Amino acid sequence: MLKSIGKTLLGAVFVGGLFVPHAFAETTLNALFMAQAAYSEADVRSMTEAFTKANPDIKVNLEFVPYEGLHDKTVLAQGSGGGYDVVLFDVIWPAEYATNKVLVDVSSKITDDMKKGVLPGAWTTVQYDGKYYGMPWILDTKYLFYNKEILEKAGIKAPPKTWEELGQQAKIIQDKGLLKTPIAWSWSQAEAAVCDYTTLVSAYGGDFLKDGKPDFQNGGGLSALKYMVDSYKSGLTNPNSKEFLEEDVRKVFENGDAAFALNWTYMYNMANDPKDSKVAGKVGVVPAPGVAGTSEVSAVNGSMGLGITAVSKHPDEAWKYIEFMTSQATQNQYAKLSLPIWASSYDDPAVTKGQEELIAAAKLGLAAMYPRPTTPKYQQLSTALQQAIQESLLGQTTPEDALKTAAENSGL
Amino acid sequence: MSGTWMTTRAWLLMLPLLVIMVAVIGWPLVDTVRLSFTDAQLVGTAGNYVGFDNYTKMLTSSNFTRTLSTTTWFAVVSVAAEMVLGVLAALLLNQEFRGRAVLRGLMILPWALPTVVNATLWRLIYNPEYGALNAALTQLHLIDDYRSWLGEPGTALAALIVADCWKNFPLVALIALAALQAVPRDITAAALVDGAGPFNRFRFVILPYLAGPLMVALVLRTIEAFKVFDIIWVMTRGGPANSTRSLSILVYQEAFSFQRAGSGASLALIVTLLVTVLAVAYAALVRKTAGSAT
C-alpha cells in the first residue's frame, strides 16, 4: 500500500515536472475550498503540497469555508474586485456562475483523454449550455446506508430495493421494538433537504422544470414530497430529521440510533471507523432505492467541481493546479472519502480495496445521478423548495399547496 | 471674534473625521439608496431605474410582513427578559456576600463569548438526540420524550430568545450594577428608617438612579435585537419553515443568496429606517427620563 502511494507520488511529481516551463516567475494562486465532508482539509493540504513540490514556482494559498459559505464567499469576492483564482463549486451553481461571468469557460482546455476517461455523469457537474466551466473533482451522490446488525435482528434478509420496501422494513424494525424511529434524513431548512427530495424525485421519475417552467408540483415531484410527509407522519422517520444536517444524520447512525440513513459517500468510511462509531463493521451501503415500475435505483448529483474565476490573473497556473488536483493519480490516492471521477479507477484494487461494497453501490448510484435544475435562479428555487418541504412536514399545508407556492416563488 | 475662531478651529479639527465618515458611511449609504431604485444584480448587470418598485413589492410581500413580526417578537421578548434579568442580577450582586467578586467575573462570561460560539453551544444544549436540555427535563420528569426544540415552529423562536438572553443579560446587569453603586447609602438607609418596604425602596429610591443607564441599555439592546442575524443563522438558518427568519436574514438572502442587489438594498433601507425611528424615539425617552430622574 505504502509502496503504491510512493509510486503514485513519484509519478505525479514526474508528470508534473514535464509541464513546468523553466525559469518561470513565481506566482501565487488563491484557492477556495470547503471545510467539511468529502476530501478533508488535511487531504487538500497534502494534495496541494504535492503540487507545489512538483511546481516550485507556483504557490497556493488555501482557504476553507463551510459549505454554506462557499457560494456567497465566491460571489462576494468577485463583487469586491479581489478574489480567488481557483474555486470549488457545487453542481447547482455553474448556470448562475456562467451567466454572471464568475467562472471562465475552459472548454478548450478539456482534452480528449479527459473526455474519454472521466465518467460521463461527472461532466454534468461542470457544464452549462454546452460549455465546460471547470473539472469535476468531488463525485458524490447520496446512498442508502443501513445497520446490518439491526436488519439481521429484525430477520430482514436484504436491504430494500424500493422506497415502499424501505417503509415496510422500517415498520418491522419498529414493531419488534429494535428502534423507535428507524429512518434518519437531513431535512433541516437547508440544501441538504433539497438533496434528499431530489433523490426521491429521481426515484418517482419526476421533473423539476419543463420548458424552463417549474414542474415539480406535478407527477413525480409531488409524489416525492408526499413520500417524505407520509414517512414523517407514520413515525418511521426520526422526527428530528427536520432539524438535521448531514452531520447530525451521521452521528445518529454512528450511535446505532438509525437502521436506515441517506447520506453522502464520506459517511461510509467514517461510520466504519471504530474510534468514532459504535456501528463500525456493521455498516451496509446500497444505492438509494427505486420505485416499482419506474426506477431501479435513485440518486442525486451532489458532485462538485474546480473552476477558474474570471478575475484570476493567472488562469494558466490555475488550470495546471486544477489538472493536478483532478488527476487520476491524485484522486486514486485519496479515494477513501471521495470516489474518483475516472472510470478506470473503479477497477483499480488500490481504490476498491476495503470498500468493495461502496464501489458496488457507486457503480449503480453514480450512473443514475439526477441533477438539480441548472438555472441561474437556483438559490431562489432551492429556498422556495426548502420552505415547501418544511411546511408540509410540519403539517402547515398540504404537499400540493406547498409545491404550488414554491413554484410561484421560484422566480421562474 | 475668538468665538468664531474657536468654531472654525473645531471644524478644522473635525475635518479629517468628517472626510472619513463621508467615505465609509455617507458614500455607501448614498449608493445603497441609488441601488434600491434599480433592478441591479450583485454580479453582472448594473441595473435599470425601476422607481419605487422594489419598495412596493417588498412592503406588500407576505415574506416581509411575516419576518417583521417574527423579528419584533424576538426583539420585544428578548429585550424585556434581558432587562428584568439584568436588573435582578445586579440587585443580587450589589449585596454583600462571600464570593461576590468571583460571581461578578463569571457573569460576564456569556457576553464575552463570540456569538457563534454561544450559538453552537446552545445548539448542542437543544440537540434533539443528545442535548442537555432534553436530558435534564426527562430526568426531572417534566417531559416524557426528547423534543426537537429547534425543529418545531412553536418552540424554535422561544429557544432562540433564551439563548439570546443568556448571552446578553450580563450586559444589562453590568450597566445596572454600575448605576446601583452610585446610589448613596444614606438615602437607602433613610428610606429603611422611614419604614419603606423592599418594593417601595426599589421603586422610589433606587429606580430613579437606574432609569437613565437602563434606558441606554434598552436602546442598545433593542437596536441590536432588531438587527439580529448570527445567533439565528447558526442555530436554525431561519427554519423551521421560516418561523425564525429575522429581517437581517431576509436582507442577506435577497441581496447575497439571490443576488438581487436592488431589492436587497431597498429592504436594507427599510430596516435602517425602522431602527432609526426606534432610536430617535428612545433618545427622546432617554432625555425625558434623565430629566425627571434628577
XYZ file of C-alpha atoms in Angstrom:
706
model
C 0.000 0.000 0.000
C 2.717 2.426 1.043
C 4.739 1.402 -1.940
C 1.901 2.126 -4.331
C 1.351 5.538 -2.765
C 5.051 6.192 -3.152
C 4.882 5.227 -6.804
C 1.850 7.375 -7.439
C 3.540 10.302 -5.776
C 6.670 9.744 -7.794
C 4.580 9.515 -10.926
C 2.733 12.680 -10.048
C 5.964 14.519 -9.410
C 7.378 13.270 -12.686
C 4.317 14.121 -14.761
C 4.061 17.480 -13.000
C 7.694 18.156 -13.801
C 7.110 17.737 -17.523
C 4.675 20.622 -17.607
C 6.840 23.095 -15.777
C 8.356 25.720 -18.043
C 11.784 26.551 -16.705
C 12.846 29.832 -15.178
C 9.262 30.884 -14.620
C 8.478 33.799 -12.334
C 6.842 32.764 -9.090
C 3.064 33.125 -8.960
C 0.679 32.809 -6.067
C -2.769 31.314 -6.512
C -5.626 31.856 -4.100
C -7.922 28.875 -3.822
C -11.220 28.498 -2.001
C -12.275 25.102 -0.658
C -14.851 23.630 1.663
C -14.140 22.818 5.293
C -16.060 19.571 5.679
C -17.016 16.187 4.248
C -15.613 14.569 1.087
C -11.912 15.425 0.893
C -10.850 16.642 4.307
C -8.916 19.829 4.836
C -5.822 17.734 5.579
C -6.266 15.862 2.282
C -6.497 19.080 0.296
C -3.432 20.450 2.048
C -1.324 17.407 1.315
C -2.537 17.236 -2.312
C -1.565 20.884 -2.682
C 1.790 20.239 -1.072
C 2.485 17.550 -3.654
C 1.523 20.032 -6.360
C 3.825 22.779 -5.119
C 6.643 20.276 -4.752
C 6.232 19.462 -8.410
C 5.741 23.131 -9.332
C 8.036 25.096 -7.041
C 7.336 28.314 -8.914
C 3.641 28.244 -8.042
C 2.436 28.950 -4.535
C -1.101 28.167 -3.484
C -2.894 29.945 -0.650
C -5.687 27.741 0.613
C -8.827 28.984 2.278
C -11.539 26.774 3.714
C -15.122 27.774 4.456
C -18.169 25.689 5.408
C -20.372 24.601 2.505
C -22.976 27.213 3.473
C -20.421 29.969 2.879
C -18.876 28.697 -0.340
C -21.301 30.254 -2.797
C -21.653 33.616 -1.103
C -17.927 33.956 -0.472
C -17.134 33.240 -4.116
C -19.682 35.751 -5.379
C -18.788 38.415 -2.834
C -15.058 38.124 -3.533
C -15.890 38.635 -7.184
C -18.103 41.613 -6.478
C -15.453 43.281 -4.351
C -12.866 43.026 -7.101
C -10.398 40.868 -5.208
C -10.855 37.218 -5.092
C -9.746 33.735 -5.830
C -8.081 32.088 -8.795
C -9.466 28.636 -8.153
C -12.812 27.942 -6.509
C -14.670 24.821 -5.568
C -18.247 24.961 -6.803
C -21.336 22.859 -6.327
C -23.153 21.218 -9.228
C -26.032 23.671 -8.810
C -24.009 26.826 -9.462
C -22.450 26.637 -12.972
C -25.584 28.098 -14.554
C -25.517 31.117 -12.287
C -21.728 31.460 -12.381
C -21.681 31.223 -16.159
C -24.486 33.752 -16.604
C -22.881 36.209 -14.213
C -19.370 35.579 -15.549
C -17.960 34.338 -12.254
C -16.171 31.386 -13.856
C -14.316 31.249 -17.151
C -15.207 28.871 -19.959
C -12.476 26.220 -20.058
C -13.929 24.097 -22.883
C -10.776 24.494 -24.965
C -8.622 23.141 -22.147
C -10.522 19.878 -21.770
C -8.514 17.254 -23.640
C -9.871 14.225 -25.468
C -8.234 11.985 -22.885
C -10.195 13.763 -20.182
C -13.427 13.462 -22.148
C -12.888 9.734 -22.620
C -11.528 8.965 -19.159
C -13.966 10.783 -16.878
C -17.334 9.189 -16.076
C -19.978 10.742 -18.355
C -22.259 11.626 -15.451
C -19.473 13.582 -13.771
C -19.338 16.112 -16.605
C -22.858 17.343 -15.850
C -21.311 18.858 -12.724
C -19.350 21.475 -14.636
C -21.389 22.017 -17.787
C -23.864 24.691 -18.695
C -25.233 25.432 -22.110
C -22.797 23.041 -23.766
C -19.715 24.662 -22.282
C -17.297 23.471 -19.604
C -16.688 25.688 -16.579
C -14.140 23.536 -14.770
C -13.224 19.956 -13.928
C -15.382 17.704 -11.780
C -13.493 16.908 -8.590
C -15.739 15.505 -5.873
C -18.015 12.921 -7.378
C -20.830 12.313 -4.981
C -24.349 11.114 -4.531
C -26.494 10.081 -1.595
C -26.577 6.381 -0.765
C -28.810 4.363 1.484
C -26.790 3.269 4.491
C -28.170 0.550 6.730
C -27.236 -1.055 10.002
C -26.576 -4.714 9.207
C -26.954 -5.829 12.815
C -30.390 -4.258 13.251
C -31.661 -5.700 9.958
C -30.389 -9.123 10.989
C -32.090 -8.903 14.388
C -35.310 -7.963 12.622
C -34.974 -11.001 10.374
C -34.622 -8.926 7.227
C -32.559 -10.736 4.615
C -31.679 -7.946 2.180
C -31.761 -4.146 2.240
C -34.744 -2.535 0.477
C -34.864 -2.194 -3.291
C -37.814 0.195 -3.381
C -38.844 3.093 -1.181
C -42.031 1.259 -0.341
C -40.000 -1.678 0.865
C -37.894 0.669 2.952
C -41.042 1.722 4.789
C -42.095 -1.898 5.314
C -38.710 -2.891 6.702
C -38.640 0.128 8.980
C -42.076 -0.888 10.256
C -40.831 -4.397 11.096
C -37.885 -2.914 12.993
C -40.196 -0.565 14.857
C -42.752 -3.276 15.654
C -40.054 -5.544 17.040
C -39.026 -2.735 19.359
C -35.492 -2.551 17.953
C -35.707 1.170 17.281
C -38.369 3.785 17.899
C -37.779 5.656 14.658
C -35.610 3.663 12.229
C -35.022 6.185 9.399
C -32.868 9.332 9.547
C -32.776 12.084 6.916
C -31.320 15.585 6.679
C -34.437 17.692 6.298
C -33.276 20.866 8.005
C -34.129 24.130 6.249
C -31.051 23.868 4.034
C -29.784 22.493 0.735
C -29.494 19.075 2.381
C -33.293 18.731 2.358
C -33.423 19.511 -1.356
C -30.833 16.779 -1.984
C -32.974 14.181 -0.199
C -36.019 15.446 -2.078
C -34.173 15.251 -5.407
C -33.220 11.639 -4.719
C -36.920 10.853 -4.340
C -37.859 12.943 -7.392
C -35.452 10.810 -9.409
C -36.981 7.626 -7.973
C -40.503 8.744 -8.926
C -39.377 9.878 -12.385
C -40.329 13.492 -11.771
C -39.104 16.683 -13.424
C -38.045 19.901 -11.763
C -38.615 22.011 -14.843
C -40.358 21.649 -18.140
C -39.564 24.224 -20.850
C -37.941 26.393 -18.203
C -41.070 26.452 -16.010
C -41.465 24.644 -12.640
C -42.918 21.165 -12.987
C -42.074 19.665 -9.597
C -45.578 20.412 -8.336
C -46.923 17.640 -10.569
C -46.264 13.929 -11.018
C -43.008 12.595 -9.621
C -42.095 15.804 -7.858
C -45.345 15.736 -5.915
C -45.090 12.000 -5.164
C -41.604 12.589 -3.765
C -42.786 15.166 -1.242
C -45.815 13.019 -0.372
C -43.477 10.139 0.392
C -41.468 12.365 2.741
C -44.590 13.557 4.540
C -46.020 10.017 4.835
C -42.748 8.672 6.170
C -42.649 11.507 8.693
C -46.266 11.186 9.803
C -46.111 7.393 10.065
C -43.480 7.797 12.778
C -40.991 5.603 10.923
C -38.800 8.615 10.262
C -36.948 10.201 13.128
C -38.978 13.387 13.710
C -35.787 15.287 14.475
C -34.849 14.837 10.837
C -36.459 18.201 10.218
C -33.599 19.881 12.049
C -30.830 17.507 10.932
C -27.986 18.292 8.568
C -25.817 15.506 7.129
C -23.513 15.531 10.134
C -26.459 15.029 12.515
C -27.587 12.072 10.429
C -24.092 10.622 10.627
C -23.986 10.953 14.420
C -27.377 9.317 14.851
C -26.403 6.474 12.536
C -22.991 6.020 14.164
C -24.651 5.884 17.543
C -26.792 2.957 16.385
C -29.979 5.046 16.588
C -30.959 4.608 12.932
C -31.420 1.470 10.871
C -31.532 3.439 7.604
C -29.952 6.736 6.672
C -29.489 8.661 3.473
C -26.073 10.297 3.239
C -23.046 11.075 1.067
C -20.046 8.833 0.346
C -17.959 10.192 3.201
C -20.127 8.551 5.841
C -19.094 5.057 4.740
C -15.524 5.144 5.964
C -16.284 7.387 8.931
C -19.084 5.170 10.219
C -16.756 2.191 9.834
C -14.095 3.791 11.998
C -14.275 2.206 15.470
C -12.716 5.321 17.004
C -15.852 7.427 16.488
C -18.529 4.978 15.579
C -20.443 2.407 17.598
C -21.554 0.650 14.417
C -18.131 0.114 12.849
C -18.120 -3.110 10.841
C -21.914 -3.209 10.661
C -22.362 -0.522 8.037
C -24.111 -1.600 4.873
C -24.445 0.590 1.821
C -26.594 0.299 -1.304
C -27.818 2.777 -3.892
C -30.890 4.709 -2.780
C -33.957 2.607 -3.677
C -36.219 2.991 -6.690
C -39.970 2.880 -7.234
C -41.584 -0.277 -8.600
C -42.291 0.151 -12.291
C -40.485 3.488 -12.531
C -36.879 3.131 -11.412
C -34.373 0.579 -10.161
C -32.317 2.929 -8.029
C -32.295 6.662 -7.328
C -29.564 9.231 -6.867
C -28.941 12.952 -6.686
C -25.972 14.545 -8.372
C -24.115 16.039 -5.418
C -20.817 16.460 -7.170
C -18.548 19.470 -7.069
C -16.016 20.883 -9.478
C -12.970 23.126 -9.533
C -13.038 26.200 -11.755
C -11.078 29.319 -12.588
C -12.640 32.667 -11.748
C -12.968 35.440 -14.299
C -10.866 37.770 -12.136
C -7.883 35.406 -11.940
C -4.676 36.918 -13.237
C -3.046 33.502 -13.550
C -5.524 31.295 -15.401
C -2.801 29.048 -16.846
C -1.253 28.253 -13.492
C -4.726 27.862 -12.025
C -5.572 25.286 -14.668
C -2.339 23.438 -14.013
C -3.332 23.217 -10.360
C -6.817 22.018 -11.243
C -5.374 19.386 -13.589
C -3.199 18.112 -10.793
C -5.993 18.063 -8.202
C -8.359 16.206 -10.526
C -5.757 13.844 -11.989
C -6.369 10.139 -11.695
C -3.183 9.660 -9.676
C -4.196 12.209 -7.061
C -7.783 11.015 -6.883
C -6.877 7.342 -6.554
C -4.595 8.172 -3.701
C -7.365 9.889 -1.705
C -10.251 7.598 -2.623
C -11.376 6.872 0.923
C -13.627 9.881 1.486
C -14.463 10.721 -2.100
C -14.535 8.433 -5.114
C -12.565 9.299 -8.279
C -14.102 10.862 -11.381
C -12.114 8.478 -13.614
C -13.971 5.440 -14.920
C -10.990 3.073 -14.876
C -10.255 3.857 -11.213
C -13.171 1.658 -10.217
C -11.287 -1.406 -11.436
C -8.101 -0.438 -9.622
C -7.613 -2.573 -6.497
C -5.792 0.322 -4.813
C -9.082 2.242 -4.917
C -11.558 -0.550 -4.303
C -9.728 -2.412 -1.536
C -11.619 -2.302 1.743
C -14.605 -0.512 0.258
C -15.889 -3.062 -2.244
C -19.470 -2.627 -1.031
C -19.328 1.125 -1.534
C -17.825 0.741 -5.003
C -20.580 -1.708 -5.957
C -23.202 0.802 -4.791
C -21.354 3.616 -6.550
C -21.379 1.837 -9.894
C -25.180 1.853 -9.820
C -25.708 5.120 -7.990
C -23.307 7.284 -9.952
C -24.805 6.060 -13.223
C -28.264 7.182 -12.055
C -27.282 10.620 -10.725
C -30.124 13.050 -11.177
C -29.255 16.734 -11.499
C -30.949 19.506 -9.634
C -32.132 22.051 -12.197
C -29.493 24.168 -13.906
C -30.828 27.691 -13.716
C -29.243 30.993 -12.732
C -32.089 31.338 -10.213
C -31.234 28.102 -8.455
C -30.738 29.635 -4.993
C -34.197 31.114 -5.089
C -35.775 27.894 -6.321
C -33.983 25.921 -3.631
C -35.064 28.314 -0.873
C -38.677 28.025 -2.035
C -38.438 24.220 -2.072
C -36.875 24.105 1.391
C -39.805 26.083 2.705
C -42.307 23.823 0.920
C -40.693 20.709 2.366
C -40.681 22.046 5.904
C -44.203 23.428 5.794
C -45.567 20.100 4.563
C -43.633 18.113 7.139
C -44.952 20.365 9.879
C -48.468 19.907 8.542
C -48.912 23.642 7.960
C -50.037 22.934 4.429
C -50.551 20.024 2.039
C -47.737 18.879 -0.286
C -49.882 20.013 -3.253
C -50.301 23.560 -1.975
C -46.751 23.791 -0.670
C -45.258 22.875 -4.042
C -47.642 25.174 -5.897
C -46.482 28.062 -3.723
C -42.852 27.016 -4.205
C -43.372 27.065 -7.967
C -44.756 30.608 -7.716
C -41.867 31.743 -5.513
C -39.153 30.013 -7.524
C -38.512 33.077 -9.641
C -39.001 31.010 -12.798
C -14.096 87.128 17.367
C -12.449 84.441 19.407
C -15.769 82.601 19.421
C -15.848 82.251 15.627
C -12.178 81.273 15.612
C -12.955 78.533 18.112
C -15.763 77.328 15.905
C -13.593 77.360 12.808
C -10.847 75.549 14.663
C -13.319 72.969 15.903
C -14.489 72.339 12.346
C -10.914 72.144 11.120
C -10.099 69.570 13.768
C -13.210 67.628 12.856
C -12.464 67.742 9.140
C -10.402 64.538 8.828
C -13.072 62.649 10.750
C -15.813 64.110 8.571
C -13.987 63.086 5.414
C -13.607 59.549 6.710
C -17.246 59.434 7.822
C -18.440 60.549 4.402
C -16.188 57.978 2.729
C -17.087 54.969 4.844
C -20.681 55.763 5.833
C -22.012 58.518 3.596
C -20.967 57.174 0.241
C -22.137 53.557 0.781
C -25.422 54.915 2.119
C -25.957 57.110 -0.926
C -25.014 54.203 -3.172
C -27.449 51.928 -1.351
C -30.227 54.459 -1.891
C -29.341 54.628 -5.583
C -29.240 50.813 -5.829
C -32.627 50.497 -4.156
C -34.268 52.211 -7.128
C -32.737 49.807 -9.643
C -33.074 46.147 -10.538
C -29.310 45.636 -10.233
C -27.839 42.192 -9.694
C -24.930 41.673 -7.336
C -22.719 40.373 -10.123
C -23.441 41.109 -13.743
C -25.961 43.735 -14.839
C -25.663 47.243 -13.455
C -29.440 47.545 -13.357
C -32.130 49.886 -14.686
C -34.086 52.507 -12.843
C -37.334 50.989 -11.584
C -38.664 53.741 -9.301
C -40.331 52.571 -6.107
C -40.962 49.066 -7.469
C -38.580 47.369 -5.066
C -40.157 49.141 -2.111
C -43.766 48.437 -3.001
C -43.009 44.800 -3.821
C -41.109 44.315 -0.598
C -43.565 46.080 1.693
C -46.536 44.178 0.291
C -44.891 40.741 0.260
C -46.036 38.279 2.885
C -42.380 37.364 3.401
C -41.664 40.848 4.667
C -44.674 41.236 6.956
C -44.161 37.822 8.452
C -40.467 38.380 9.000
C -41.116 41.788 10.506
C -43.491 40.282 13.034
C -41.032 37.464 13.862
C -38.258 39.993 14.378
C -40.472 42.230 16.501
C -41.456 39.309 18.706
C -37.851 38.297 19.078
C -36.733 41.831 19.920
C -39.540 42.704 22.339
C -39.490 39.471 24.324
C -35.732 39.011 24.482
C -35.024 42.632 25.389
C -37.758 42.683 28.052
C -36.417 39.475 29.575
C -32.860 40.746 29.421
C -33.823 43.958 31.215
C -35.657 42.161 34.022
C -32.983 39.504 34.463
C -30.229 42.078 34.246
C -31.716 44.279 36.970
C -32.418 41.292 39.220
C -28.875 40.020 38.790
C -27.493 43.496 39.510
C -29.579 43.828 42.698
C -28.328 40.431 43.805
C -24.707 41.190 43.044
C -24.990 44.525 44.832
C -25.488 42.672 48.122
C -22.530 41.897 50.325
C -21.788 38.176 50.304
C -18.843 35.838 50.045
C -17.762 35.022 46.513
C -19.415 38.115 45.077
C -16.319 39.150 43.151
C -15.988 35.700 41.563
C -19.648 35.643 40.604
C -19.398 39.090 39.016
C -16.478 37.884 36.946
C -18.277 34.706 35.890
C -21.435 36.506 34.929
C -19.749 38.462 32.186
C -18.561 35.264 30.508
C -21.583 34.620 28.232
C -21.439 38.179 26.988
C -17.723 37.925 26.305
C -18.085 34.768 24.209
C -18.324 35.257 20.442
C -21.923 34.843 19.292
C -21.057 31.937 17.024
C -19.552 30.004 19.929
C -22.547 30.854 22.059
C -24.968 29.735 19.339
C -23.109 26.486 18.729
C -23.162 25.811 22.444
C -26.930 26.279 22.606
C -27.402 24.141 19.529
C -25.722 21.343 21.468
C -27.853 22.012 24.534
C -31.019 21.846 22.399
C -29.832 18.842 20.367
C -32.925 16.644 19.968
C -30.981 13.381 20.308
C -28.241 14.029 22.840
C -28.883 17.531 24.187
C -28.508 18.517 27.825
C -31.898 20.229 27.984
C -33.777 17.079 26.993
C -31.724 15.004 29.409
C -32.382 17.408 32.287
C -36.109 17.741 31.595
C -36.676 13.988 31.304
C -34.741 13.319 34.492
C -36.917 15.864 36.255
C -39.951 14.082 34.728
C -41.122 17.302 33.120
C -41.269 15.722 29.654
C -41.637 12.062 28.651
C -39.898 12.192 25.307
C -36.954 14.049 23.881
C -38.186 17.076 21.960
C -36.974 18.818 18.871
C -36.738 22.329 20.311
C -35.307 23.981 17.241
C -37.355 21.857 14.842
C -40.831 22.999 15.929
C -42.117 26.454 14.999
C -43.797 26.656 18.404
C -40.582 26.349 20.374
C -37.808 27.403 17.972
C -38.244 31.154 18.448
C -38.543 30.772 22.212
C -35.416 28.623 22.263
C -33.560 31.306 20.338
C -34.791 34.001 22.707
C -33.483 32.030 25.688
C -30.087 31.673 24.031
C -30.016 35.380 23.194
C -30.997 36.351 26.748
C -28.321 34.162 28.226
C -25.753 35.949 26.125
C -26.984 39.500 26.599
C -28.490 39.919 30.063
C -25.000 40.243 31.616
C -24.507 43.484 29.703
C -27.668 44.946 31.229
C -26.613 43.613 34.633
C -23.228 45.297 34.375
C -24.728 48.636 33.440
C -27.307 48.351 36.226
C -24.679 47.305 38.746
C -22.541 50.331 37.949
C -25.591 52.567 38.415
C -26.555 50.861 41.683
C -23.178 51.627 43.149
C -23.861 55.300 42.609
C -26.926 55.177 44.879
C -25.875 56.957 48.113
C -26.005 54.608 51.114
C -27.530 57.224 53.406
C -30.576 57.605 51.168
C -31.353 53.873 51.198
C -30.677 53.834 54.921
C -33.046 56.748 55.434
C -35.757 55.002 53.410
C -35.315 51.953 55.595
C -35.679 54.018 58.732
C -38.829 55.598 57.304
C -40.245 52.105 57.020
C -40.279 51.702 53.234
C -40.678 48.059 52.131
C -38.323 46.428 49.618
C -40.600 47.198 46.650
C -41.071 50.842 47.608
C -37.378 51.254 48.274
C -36.655 49.903 44.785
C -39.416 51.854 43.072
C -38.913 55.276 44.687
C -35.313 55.303 45.888
C -33.245 53.083 43.629
C -35.078 53.124 40.288
C -34.623 56.874 39.661
C -30.855 56.294 39.773
C -31.163 53.293 37.460
C -33.555 54.817 34.931
C -31.016 56.753 32.849
C -28.413 53.988 32.464
C -31.155 51.393 31.913
C -32.592 53.466 29.092
C -29.190 53.409 27.432
C -29.048 49.623 27.805
C -32.577 49.375 26.438
C -31.728 51.423 23.357
C -28.581 49.429 22.659
C -30.237 46.074 23.108
C -33.381 46.890 21.126
C -31.445 48.110 18.139
C -29.171 45.074 18.242
C -32.076 42.685 18.682
C -33.793 44.175 15.646
C -30.711 43.559 13.592
C -30.185 40.005 14.893
C -28.504 37.694 12.407
C -25.682 35.454 13.613
C -27.286 33.638 16.526
C -30.280 32.668 14.364
C -28.182 31.836 11.324
C -26.030 29.413 13.279
C -28.888 27.783 15.184
C -31.743 27.468 12.672
C -30.882 29.364 9.449
C -34.368 30.851 9.784
C -36.130 27.472 9.943
C -38.251 25.514 10.564
C -40.447 26.705 7.719
C -39.086 30.266 8.097
C -40.549 30.602 11.584
C -37.351 32.154 12.960
C -36.269 34.217 9.976
C -35.218 37.734 11.007
C -35.139 40.864 8.873
C -31.363 40.701 8.582
C -31.560 37.141 7.285
C -34.125 38.279 4.734
C -31.794 41.076 3.607
C -28.921 38.621 3.362
C -30.930 36.135 1.288
C -32.279 38.793 -1.006
C -29.012 40.642 -1.608
C -26.444 37.873 -1.473
C -28.016 34.440 -1.908
C -30.446 35.565 -4.625
C -28.056 38.343 -5.687
C -30.823 40.890 -6.151
C -28.758 43.865 -5.064
C -31.503 46.354 -5.897
C -34.316 44.869 -3.896
C -31.853 43.840 -1.176
C -30.824 47.482 -0.863
C -34.445 48.631 -0.595
C -35.050 46.093 2.158
C -31.887 47.121 3.981
C -33.018 50.740 3.867
C -36.452 49.845 5.209
C -34.782 48.072 8.131
C -32.425 51.012 8.662
C -35.385 53.375 8.718
C -37.213 51.230 11.267
C -34.200 51.089 13.538
C -33.610 54.832 13.182
C -37.198 55.617 14.156
C -36.799 53.380 17.186
C -33.510 55.010 18.124
C -34.916 58.533 17.823
C -37.991 57.664 19.872
C -35.824 56.104 22.525
C -33.417 59.021 22.533
C -36.325 61.346 23.294
C -37.389 58.996 26.066
C -33.874 58.896 27.489
C -33.774 62.671 27.623
C -37.121 62.694 29.414
C -36.133 60.051 31.980
C -32.759 61.605 32.542
C -34.508 64.935 33.081
C -37.057 63.541 35.526
C -34.528 61.484 37.457
C -32.652 64.477 38.766
